mmCIF file of C-alpha atoms and ligand atoms in Angstrom:
data_model
loop_
_atom_site.group_PDB
_atom_site.id
_atom_site.type_symbol
_atom_site.label_atom_id
_atom_site.label_comp_id
_atom_site.label_asym_id
_atom_site.label_seq_id
_atom_site.Cartn_x
_atom_site.Cartn_y
_atom_site.Cartn_z
ATOM 1 C CA MET L 1 -11.822 -50.928 30.492
ATOM 2 C CA ARG L 2 -14.881 -50.003 29.000
ATOM 3 C CA ARG L 3 -17.160 -47.069 30.362
ATOM 4 C CA LYS L 4 -19.745 -47.706 32.940
ATOM 5 C CA ILE L 5 -23.035 -45.295 32.131
ATOM 6 C CA VAL L 6 -26.169 -44.566 33.386
ATOM 7 C CA ALA L 7 -28.186 -41.956 30.740
ATOM 8 C CA GLY L 8 -31.315 -40.082 31.721
ATOM 9 C CA ASN L 9 -33.282 -39.432 28.628
ATOM 10 C CA TRP L 10 -36.111 -37.059 29.606
ATOM 11 C CA LYS L 11 -37.831 -36.953 26.338
ATOM 12 C CA MET L 12 -40.422 -34.325 26.078
ATOM 13 C CA ASN L 13 -40.908 -34.058 29.581
ATOM 14 C CA LYS L 14 -39.632 -31.163 32.354
ATOM 15 C CA ASN L 15 -40.735 -27.516 32.256
ATOM 16 C CA TYR L 16 -37.648 -24.930 32.813
ATOM 17 C CA ASP L 17 -38.333 -25.105 36.778
ATOM 18 C CA GLU L 18 -38.972 -28.869 36.945
ATOM 19 C CA ALA L 19 -35.879 -29.311 34.867
ATOM 20 C CA MET L 20 -33.980 -26.805 37.052
ATOM 21 C CA ASP L 21 -35.497 -28.806 40.526
ATOM 22 C CA LEU L 22 -34.400 -32.243 38.788
ATOM 23 C CA VAL L 23 -30.731 -31.109 37.987
ATOM 24 C CA ARG L 24 -30.315 -29.300 41.033
ATOM 25 C CA ASP L 25 -31.408 -32.861 43.233
ATOM 26 C CA LEU L 26 -29.473 -34.832 41.076
ATOM 27 C CA ALA L 27 -26.365 -32.895 41.504
ATOM 28 C CA GLU L 28 -26.812 -32.881 45.415
ATOM 29 C CA MET L 29 -27.938 -36.696 45.631
ATOM 30 C CA LEU L 30 -25.001 -38.391 43.629
ATOM 31 C CA ASN L 31 -21.725 -38.457 45.435
ATOM 32 C CA ASP L 32 -18.575 -40.515 44.866
ATOM 33 C CA ASP L 33 -20.227 -43.461 47.018
ATOM 34 C CA ILE L 34 -22.994 -43.549 44.791
ATOM 35 C CA LEU L 35 -20.911 -42.932 41.798
ATOM 36 C CA GLY L 36 -17.909 -45.207 42.072
ATOM 37 C CA LYS L 37 -16.596 -45.269 38.445
ATOM 38 C CA THR L 38 -20.167 -44.668 37.037
ATOM 39 C CA ASP L 39 -20.618 -41.926 34.390
ATOM 40 C CA VAL L 40 -23.509 -40.226 34.490
ATOM 41 C CA ILE L 41 -25.282 -38.476 31.544
ATOM 42 C CA ILE L 42 -28.521 -36.616 31.317
ATOM 43 C CA ALA L 43 -30.494 -35.754 28.324
ATOM 44 C CA PRO L 44 -32.895 -32.885 28.914
ATOM 45 C CA PRO L 45 -34.998 -31.300 26.141
ATOM 46 C CA ALA L 46 -33.297 -29.297 23.891
ATOM 47 C CA VAL L 47 -34.426 -25.799 24.822
ATOM 48 C CA LEU L 48 -33.118 -26.343 28.209
ATOM 49 C CA LEU L 49 -29.662 -27.462 26.968
ATOM 50 C CA PRO L 50 -27.574 -24.076 27.850
ATOM 51 C CA ASN L 51 -29.469 -23.488 31.078
ATOM 52 C CA ILE L 52 -28.516 -27.339 32.193
ATOM 53 C CA VAL L 53 -25.015 -26.853 31.221
ATOM 54 C CA GLU L 54 -24.709 -23.648 32.885
ATOM 55 C CA GLU L 55 -26.141 -25.141 36.128
ATOM 56 C CA LEU L 56 -23.660 -28.264 36.119
ATOM 57 C CA TRP L 57 -20.552 -26.491 34.719
ATOM 58 C CA ASP L 58 -18.797 -27.052 38.448
ATOM 59 C CA VAL L 59 -20.364 -30.327 38.433
ATOM 60 C CA ASP L 60 -17.903 -32.806 36.958
ATOM 61 C CA TYR L 61 -19.569 -36.057 37.589
ATOM 62 C CA ILE L 62 -23.014 -35.289 35.341
ATOM 63 C CA SER L 63 -22.809 -34.761 31.365
ATOM 64 C CA VAL L 64 -25.114 -33.417 29.377
ATOM 65 C CA ALA L 65 -26.370 -35.026 25.968
ATOM 66 C CA ALA L 66 -29.037 -33.377 23.394
ATOM 67 C CA GLN L 67 -32.038 -36.228 22.441
ATOM 68 C CA ASN L 68 -31.281 -35.734 18.699
ATOM 69 C CA CYS L 69 -29.151 -33.634 16.219
ATOM 70 C CA HIS L 70 -29.778 -32.742 12.334
ATOM 71 C CA HIS L 71 -27.254 -34.994 10.185
ATOM 72 C CA GLU L 72 -26.657 -31.887 7.647
ATOM 73 C CA ILE L 73 -23.845 -29.029 8.998
ATOM 74 C CA ALA L 74 -26.233 -26.281 8.600
ATOM 75 C CA GLY L 75 -29.120 -24.626 6.410
ATOM 76 C CA ALA L 76 -32.543 -24.529 5.390
ATOM 77 C CA TYR L 77 -33.972 -26.873 7.749
ATOM 78 C CA THR L 78 -36.752 -25.172 9.706
ATOM 79 C CA GLY L 79 -36.978 -26.406 13.110
ATOM 80 C CA GLU L 80 -33.825 -28.427 13.402
ATOM 81 C CA ILE L 81 -30.753 -28.368 15.578
ATOM 82 C CA SER L 82 -26.781 -29.009 14.178
ATOM 83 C CA THR L 83 -23.857 -30.372 15.870
ATOM 84 C CA ASP L 84 -22.329 -27.410 15.741
ATOM 85 C CA MET L 85 -24.713 -25.441 17.638
ATOM 86 C CA LEU L 86 -24.812 -28.532 20.325
ATOM 87 C CA ALA L 87 -20.796 -27.958 20.463
ATOM 88 C CA SER L 88 -20.798 -24.536 20.930
ATOM 89 C CA ILE L 89 -22.853 -24.647 24.248
ATOM 90 C CA GLU L 90 -20.509 -27.420 25.659
ATOM 91 C CA VAL L 91 -23.231 -30.622 24.959
ATOM 92 C CA ASP L 92 -20.846 -33.524 25.559
ATOM 93 C CA ALA L 93 -22.945 -36.192 23.704
ATOM 94 C CA VAL L 94 -26.162 -36.971 21.236
ATOM 95 C CA ILE L 95 -28.660 -39.791 21.702
ATOM 96 C CA VAL L 96 -29.187 -40.455 17.891
ATOM 97 C CA GLY L 97 -31.444 -43.260 16.278
ATOM 98 C CA HIS L 98 -33.963 -43.525 19.765
ATOM 99 C CA SER L 99 -36.807 -45.826 18.536
ATOM 100 C CA GLU L 100 -39.371 -42.883 18.967
ATOM 101 C CA ARG L 101 -37.636 -40.888 16.138
ATOM 102 C CA ARG L 102 -37.277 -44.276 14.230
ATOM 103 C CA HIS L 103 -40.980 -44.730 14.457
ATOM 104 C CA TYR L 104 -42.826 -41.105 14.607
ATOM 105 C CA PHE L 105 -39.877 -38.983 12.157
ATOM 106 C CA GLY L 106 -39.287 -42.187 10.166
ATOM 107 C CA GLU L 107 -35.403 -42.090 10.751
ATOM 108 C CA THR L 108 -33.326 -44.864 8.871
ATOM 109 C CA ASP L 109 -30.343 -45.977 9.727
ATOM 110 C CA ALA L 110 -28.749 -44.329 6.887
ATOM 111 C CA ILE L 111 -29.575 -41.013 7.981
ATOM 112 C CA ILE L 112 -28.556 -42.079 11.801
ATOM 113 C CA ALA L 113 -25.034 -42.906 10.211
ATOM 114 C CA LYS L 114 -24.567 -39.550 9.000
ATOM 115 C CA LYS L 115 -26.001 -37.989 12.410
ATOM 116 C CA ILE L 116 -22.691 -40.448 14.184
ATOM 117 C CA ASP L 117 -20.365 -38.763 11.131
ATOM 118 C CA ARG L 118 -21.565 -35.093 12.617
ATOM 119 C CA CYS L 119 -21.047 -35.849 16.126
ATOM 120 C CA PHE L 120 -17.599 -36.881 15.375
ATOM 121 C CA GLU L 121 -16.959 -33.963 13.381
ATOM 122 C CA ASP L 122 -18.117 -31.850 16.500
ATOM 123 C CA ASP L 123 -16.009 -33.918 19.162
ATOM 124 C CA LEU L 124 -19.740 -35.158 20.754
ATOM 125 C CA VAL L 125 -20.129 -38.819 21.649
ATOM 126 C CA PRO L 126 -23.049 -40.603 19.806
ATOM 127 C CA ILE L 127 -25.316 -42.523 21.905
ATOM 128 C CA TYR L 128 -26.721 -44.908 19.408
ATOM 129 C CA CYS L 129 -29.738 -46.332 20.306
ATOM 130 C CA CYS L 130 -31.121 -49.867 18.389
ATOM 131 C CA GLY L 131 -33.331 -52.670 18.966
ATOM 132 C CA GLU L 132 -36.308 -54.579 17.519
ATOM 133 C CA THR L 133 -40.009 -54.224 17.756
ATOM 134 C CA LEU L 134 -42.020 -56.781 19.508
ATOM 135 C CA GLU L 135 -43.418 -58.202 15.946
ATOM 136 C CA GLU L 136 -39.665 -58.742 14.909
ATOM 137 C CA ARG L 137 -38.977 -60.511 18.415
ATOM 138 C CA LYS L 138 -41.891 -62.923 17.755
ATOM 139 C CA ALA L 139 -40.800 -63.629 14.274
ATOM 140 C CA GLY L 140 -37.365 -64.959 15.876
ATOM 141 C CA ALA L 141 -35.496 -61.880 13.639
ATOM 142 C CA HIS L 142 -34.332 -59.895 16.641
ATOM 143 C CA PHE L 143 -30.800 -60.901 16.342
ATOM 144 C CA GLU L 144 -30.748 -60.213 12.616
ATOM 145 C CA VAL L 145 -32.623 -56.965 12.961
ATOM 146 C CA VAL L 146 -30.071 -55.395 15.516
ATOM 147 C CA ALA L 147 -26.856 -56.643 13.488
ATOM 148 C CA ARG L 148 -28.447 -55.177 10.233
ATOM 149 C CA GLN L 149 -29.139 -51.856 12.229
ATOM 150 C CA MET L 150 -25.936 -51.972 13.513
ATOM 151 C CA THR L 151 -24.165 -52.375 10.224
ATOM 152 C CA GLU L 152 -25.945 -49.640 8.373
ATOM 153 C CA ALA L 153 -25.562 -47.090 10.848
ATOM 154 C CA LEU L 154 -21.989 -47.823 12.542
ATOM 155 C CA GLY L 155 -19.997 -50.173 9.857
ATOM 156 C CA HIS L 156 -18.392 -47.225 8.177
ATOM 157 C CA LEU L 157 -16.853 -45.977 11.041
ATOM 158 C CA SER L 158 -12.827 -46.497 11.761
ATOM 159 C CA ASP L 159 -11.940 -48.454 14.477
ATOM 160 C CA GLU L 160 -10.863 -45.491 16.948
ATOM 161 C CA GLU L 161 -14.449 -43.703 16.455
ATOM 162 C CA MET L 162 -16.387 -46.963 16.976
ATOM 163 C CA MET L 163 -14.296 -47.292 20.586
ATOM 164 C CA GLU L 164 -16.094 -43.737 21.382
ATOM 165 C CA VAL L 165 -19.805 -44.640 20.222
ATOM 166 C CA VAL L 166 -21.827 -45.942 23.344
ATOM 167 C CA ILE L 167 -24.647 -48.408 21.922
ATOM 168 C CA ALA L 168 -27.943 -48.548 24.169
ATOM 169 C CA TYR L 169 -30.225 -51.393 23.325
ATOM 170 C CA GLU L 170 -33.426 -50.967 23.534
ATOM 171 C CA PRO L 171 -36.263 -53.782 22.736
ATOM 172 C CA VAL L 172 -38.962 -51.292 21.272
ATOM 173 C CA TRP L 173 -41.304 -53.623 23.085
ATOM 174 C CA ALA L 174 -39.999 -52.528 26.507
ATOM 175 C CA ILE L 175 -39.844 -48.830 25.948
ATOM 176 C CA GLY L 176 -42.318 -47.100 28.309
ATOM 177 C CA THR L 177 -44.437 -50.281 28.464
ATOM 178 C CA GLY L 178 -43.268 -51.453 32.117
ATOM 179 C CA GLU L 179 -42.170 -54.650 30.514
ATOM 180 C CA THR L 180 -38.441 -55.387 30.846
ATOM 181 C CA ALA L 181 -36.432 -57.701 29.035
ATOM 182 C CA THR L 182 -35.219 -60.491 31.709
ATOM 183 C CA PRO L 183 -31.783 -60.162 32.746
ATOM 184 C CA GLU L 184 -31.080 -63.028 30.096
ATOM 185 C CA GLN L 185 -32.568 -61.543 27.000
ATOM 186 C CA ALA L 186 -30.688 -58.673 28.112
ATOM 187 C CA GLN L 187 -27.575 -60.640 28.104
ATOM 188 C CA GLU L 188 -27.878 -62.584 24.844
ATOM 189 C CA MET L 189 -28.704 -59.657 23.308
ATOM 190 C CA HIS L 190 -25.698 -57.659 24.497
ATOM 191 C CA ALA L 191 -23.127 -60.638 23.940
ATOM 192 C CA HIS L 192 -24.899 -60.766 20.125
ATOM 193 C CA ILE L 193 -23.839 -57.093 19.973
ATOM 194 C CA ARG L 194 -20.609 -57.317 20.825
ATOM 195 C CA GLU L 195 -20.296 -60.247 18.820
ATOM 196 C CA HIS L 196 -21.186 -58.500 15.811
ATOM 197 C CA LEU L 197 -18.744 -55.551 16.504
ATOM 198 C CA SER L 198 -15.907 -58.301 16.395
ATOM 199 C CA VAL L 199 -17.326 -59.362 13.011
ATOM 200 C CA ILE L 200 -17.604 -55.681 11.504
ATOM 201 C CA PHE L 201 -14.495 -54.500 13.301
ATOM 202 C CA ASN L 202 -12.358 -56.761 15.683
ATOM 203 C CA ALA L 203 -12.345 -58.158 19.358
ATOM 204 C CA ASP L 204 -10.295 -55.306 20.606
ATOM 205 C CA VAL L 205 -13.192 -52.784 19.390
ATOM 206 C CA ALA L 206 -15.870 -55.411 20.435
ATOM 207 C CA ASP L 207 -14.637 -55.307 24.447
ATOM 208 C CA GLU L 208 -14.085 -51.549 24.393
ATOM 209 C CA VAL L 209 -17.537 -50.168 23.598
ATOM 210 C CA SER L 210 -20.096 -49.945 26.244
ATOM 211 C CA ILE L 211 -23.661 -51.216 25.778
ATOM 212 C CA LEU L 212 -26.310 -50.107 27.858
ATOM 213 C CA TYR L 213 -29.756 -51.983 28.034
ATOM 214 C CA GLY L 214 -32.636 -49.332 27.949
ATOM 215 C CA GLY L 215 -36.264 -50.211 28.234
ATOM 216 C CA SER L 216 -38.515 -50.223 31.867
ATOM 217 C CA CYS L 217 -34.918 -50.125 33.882
ATOM 218 C CA LYS L 218 -36.271 -48.873 37.137
ATOM 219 C CA PRO L 219 -34.970 -48.903 40.703
ATOM 220 C CA SER L 220 -36.409 -52.741 40.915
ATOM 221 C CA ASN L 221 -35.039 -54.428 37.813
ATOM 222 C CA ALA L 222 -31.678 -52.488 37.260
ATOM 223 C CA LYS L 223 -29.320 -54.279 39.842
ATOM 224 C CA GLU L 224 -30.048 -58.000 38.106
ATOM 225 C CA LEU L 225 -29.513 -56.224 34.743
ATOM 226 C CA PHE L 226 -26.602 -54.582 35.337
ATOM 227 C CA ALA L 227 -25.263 -57.963 36.986
ATOM 228 C CA GLN L 228 -24.624 -59.237 33.263
ATOM 229 C CA PRO L 229 -21.369 -59.478 32.191
ATOM 230 C CA ASP L 230 -22.374 -58.061 28.567
ATOM 231 C CA VAL L 231 -24.051 -54.937 30.429
ATOM 232 C CA ASP L 232 -22.556 -52.023 31.008
ATOM 233 C CA GLY L 233 -25.217 -49.730 32.203
ATOM 234 C CA GLY L 234 -28.578 -48.317 31.129
ATOM 235 C CA LEU L 235 -30.440 -45.517 29.356
ATOM 236 C CA ILE L 236 -33.682 -44.696 31.488
ATOM 237 C CA GLY L 237 -36.547 -42.952 30.237
ATOM 238 C CA GLY L 238 -39.253 -42.643 32.635
ATOM 239 C CA ALA L 239 -37.363 -43.391 35.978
ATOM 240 C CA SER L 240 -34.746 -40.868 34.664
ATOM 241 C CA LEU L 241 -37.491 -37.961 35.377
ATOM 242 C CA VAL L 242 -37.602 -38.779 39.067
ATOM 243 C CA ALA L 243 -34.153 -37.847 41.365
ATOM 244 C CA GLU L 244 -34.267 -40.520 43.647
ATOM 245 C CA ASP L 245 -35.224 -43.306 41.317
ATOM 246 C CA PHE L 246 -32.519 -42.202 39.179
ATOM 247 C CA VAL L 247 -30.201 -42.167 41.716
ATOM 248 C CA ALA L 248 -31.096 -45.586 42.819
ATOM 249 C CA ILE L 249 -30.471 -47.050 39.577
ATOM 250 C CA VAL L 250 -26.876 -45.201 39.793
ATOM 251 C CA ALA L 251 -26.408 -46.848 42.850
ATOM 252 C CA ALA L 252 -27.440 -50.027 41.420
ATOM 253 C CA LEU L 253 -24.609 -49.974 38.727
ATOM 254 C CA LYS L 254 -21.769 -49.584 41.244
ATOM 255 C CA SER L 255 -19.713 -52.840 41.807
HETATM 256 P P1 PGA P 1 -37.983 -46.264 29.589
HETATM 257 O O1 PGA P 1 -37.609 -45.435 28.390
HETATM 258 O O2 PGA P 1 -37.098 -46.421 30.621
HETATM 259 O O3 PGA P 1 -39.062 -45.276 29.693
HETATM 260 O O4 PGA P 1 -38.930 -47.242 28.881
HETATM 261 C C1 PGA P 1 -36.049 -45.752 27.830
HETATM 262 C C2 PGA P 1 -35.651 -44.853 26.256
HETATM 263 O O5 PGA P 1 -36.956 -45.134 25.438
HETATM 264 O O6 PGA P 1 -34.768 -44.695 26.461
#
C-alpha cells in the first residue's frame, strides 16, 4: 500500500522563534483522529533543522525534511549542505528538484538525478518535484514535459529505489499563485505519472509510489484534490506556514 503523505514546504520563511512556535503548535494539534494513516513531513529552512529535529525527538508522527541538498559528497562548495550532514542530524527526507530551485538556481534533471543518488547513499527519502510551466501547458506539452523530467531524474534508479521515492507533481503556474489545478487536471497528470512509471519501471513500482499534488493547495480545496484516486496527498507551501491550515489539510486526507 502506498503511503498517504502531507508535506509542508516552509521555503524561506520563519525565523527561529516563529519556527519553534509553529512546530510546537503542530505537535500539539495533530492527533490520531486527524492523522489516521497519514504521514506528516515538514521541511523547514536548513539552519533550523537541528533545533526542529530535537524538538520533535519524541514526536513520531512528524518527520523532518530538508528543502535541498548538494549533489556532491563533500568539498569546496561554499554555502552548500551535503546529504551526509543532513543524515548526521537525523533528517528523514529531502525535497529535490523544486521548481523554484530549477528556476532561480538553474537546476536540471541531470543534477537532480545526482541529488537523488546522494539521498539514497545516506538513507534519506527523496521527495522529487516535477511539473510544467504555464507556457508548456498552453502549448499542450505538459504530459511530455513531466514524462521527460521523470525519465531524466528517475530513470536510472532500481525498482527498489524508485519505490522509496515520493513524487510531488507541482504545476509551476499553480505554485504560490492562488490558482490551483482542478481535481480533474491533477488526476489526469497523476495518472499519467503513474503510467509513465509503469513504462520506465513496471506496474508494481507504479502502484507503490506516492504521488503528491502541490500548488496552492489549501483547506478549502484539499479534500476534492485528495479524493482523486491517484492523488496520495499534498506538498503544501503557503498554507503550511499556519498551523490551523496545515492541520486542516492533513485532516482532509484522512479517508
Ligand atoms: P504553494 O507552494 O502551496 O504556496 O503554492 C507549493 C510548493 O511550492 O511546494
